[in-house]
Amino acid sequence: MAKTFKNFIDGSWVAPTTGEHYENRNPADWSDLIGRFPKSGPKDVDRAVRAAARGFELWRRVPAPARGDVLRRVGDLLTERKEEIARAMTREMGKVLAETRGDVQEGIDTAYYAAGEGRRLFGYTVPSELRNKWAMSYRRPIGVAGIITPFNFPMAIPTWKIFPALLCGNAVVFKPSVDVPHTGTLLVETLLDAGLPPEVIQLVHGSGGAVGSAITAHPKVQLVSFTGSTEIGARLGEMCGRTHKRLSLEMGGKNAMIVMDDADLDLALDGVLWGAFGTTGQRCTATSRLLLHRKVHDRFLRTLVDRVEKLRLGSGLLPTTDVGPMINEAALLNTARYVDIARQDGNELLCGGRRAGGERLRKGWFYRPTVFAGVKPGDRLEQEEVFGPVLALVRISSLDQAIRVNNDVKYGLSSALYTRDVNGAFRAAQDLDAGITYINAPTIGAEAHLPFGGVKETGNGHREGGWEVYEFFSETKVVYVDYSGTLQRAQIDTYDQ
Ligand code: UN1
């Protein structure tokens, strides 16, 4: 019998008040049942938020360096548990072990960065315009943070949000994706084992509609951080707008890799395979458009198709696997739908375009890595995020044209240019409308200590990672100390003393 997992609310592991559970199965093999997880409801969220509000009163007073020490221990424990968590993650999410190890590593890096930040969390001290007066700012915790995360980085993305939130002194209510509740549970267990006061973290499993909305709507939740689709992000934006909650959104992408005629084509080939089909294309940073210079177009395309056809599908736990399954049936059907749309639009299917068959793959959500050529700017496959293993090839004639095509989508997360022309490279870094530009590297693989996020409908102006996320999870307070013993009037008594 598979285990029945629980929520973590108010310091203990508890069953959901709804009494309902759902099954979580291995996407590479549905006969493998990972466990039954709570289908929680608004009552569970309400209990969790109230407990977190109590936790906040306690945690906010713990000195930031001491909060950082807890996160350092979290980093140590994640390091010890890396292999175990990576295996559990591959089993529940599907991507290959090398990638799930990388996913845990990103969590470890984020933990150690947060630990160090406990001794920084800088404010400013600036001169006052008056004599015998100091002016300074410092960063204060905000309150209860609702953290709503997707399936594709089951460890890394929650850590990007939860660790800075905690370091800044907030309490957290965490809702992992329904597809990866086990990894979410392992993360919370690690936080508790590291000595985080239990009131400070709450874990509520369940759907976005039931649990995510209840967290976002709850009056005692002051800030929400969400990674997921642009459509859901817009809904959360409306909800937070009504109550003036602080909201950080990280959403869709339609990232392009530009390959110029002077590029190192072997390097670009390795790059596009990794960028387009790593994580089975299920990244918001995935390379989903390849803008190929016409002079290298046909040659590049032939080798590309040859290499894509050689990619081996299978369980991510096997060392022979290059590409794992998709996360679930809905994701696979959505990919198949986009393949139909592309065909109807007259795009030319070069390889893939169907579910993977065969005895070995029959019981998983496997879809063949797919490449379409002859995609024109404005076609739906060129404009819309698929979130699956589908690459759209667009022929371009110049860097200027490539930049225009790149920019003419509603998203702006990542971008890449392969070239040996240093002037072109800097121009692209300047003119590509995206939060990230890679030169001679694919669109995926952002590092944990730099700000991560996008422009246009990819985000709402906030950044995760690096130093910027600490701004989101804390509020600036300014303190003036006048030790002159007299009434000094700012903007009035300034220079005539
Ligand atoms: C995402 O897909 O939501 O840069 C994040 C990358 C990863 C993060 C992807 N570090 O591809």
CSV table of C-alpha atoms and ligand atoms in Angstrom, one decimal, residues 106 152-153 157 160 227 282-285 387 438 443-446 452, ligand 1:
chain,number,residue,atom,x,y,z
A,106,GLU,CA,20.4,25.0,-7.2
A,152,ASN,CA,9.4,21.6,-13.5
A,153,PHE,CA,11.9,22.6,-10.8
A,157,ILE,CA,12.0,27.1,-7.6
A,160,TRP,CA,14.4,30.5,-4.7
A,227,THR,CA,5.8,30.7,-10.9
A,282,GLN,CA,9.2,22.0,-19.9
A,283,ARG,CA,11.1,25.1,-18.8
A,284,CYS,CA,10.0,28.6,-19.1
A,285,THR,CA,13.5,29.3,-20.3
A,387,PHE,CA,6.0,23.9,-22.6
A,438,TYR,CA,23.2,34.3,-23.4
A,443,THR,CA,18.6,30.0,-23.2
A,444,ILE,CA,18.6,27.7,-20.1
A,445,GLY,CA,20.8,27.4,-17.1
A,446,ALA,CA,20.5,30.6,-15.1
A,452,PHE,CA,16.3,35.9,-12.7
B,1,UN1,C1,11.8,27.7,-15.0
B,1,UN1,O1,11.7,27.0,-16.0
B,1,UN1,O2,10.8,28.2,-14.5
B,1,UN1,O3,17.6,28.9,-16.2
B,1,UN1,C2,13.1,28.1,-14.4
B,1,UN1,C3,17.1,27.8,-16.1
B,1,UN1,C4,16.8,27.2,-14.8
B,1,UN1,C5,15.5,27.8,-14.3
B,1,UN1,C6,14.3,27.6,-15.1
B,1,UN1,N1,17.8,27.5,-13.9
B,1,UN1,O4,16.7,27.2,-17.1
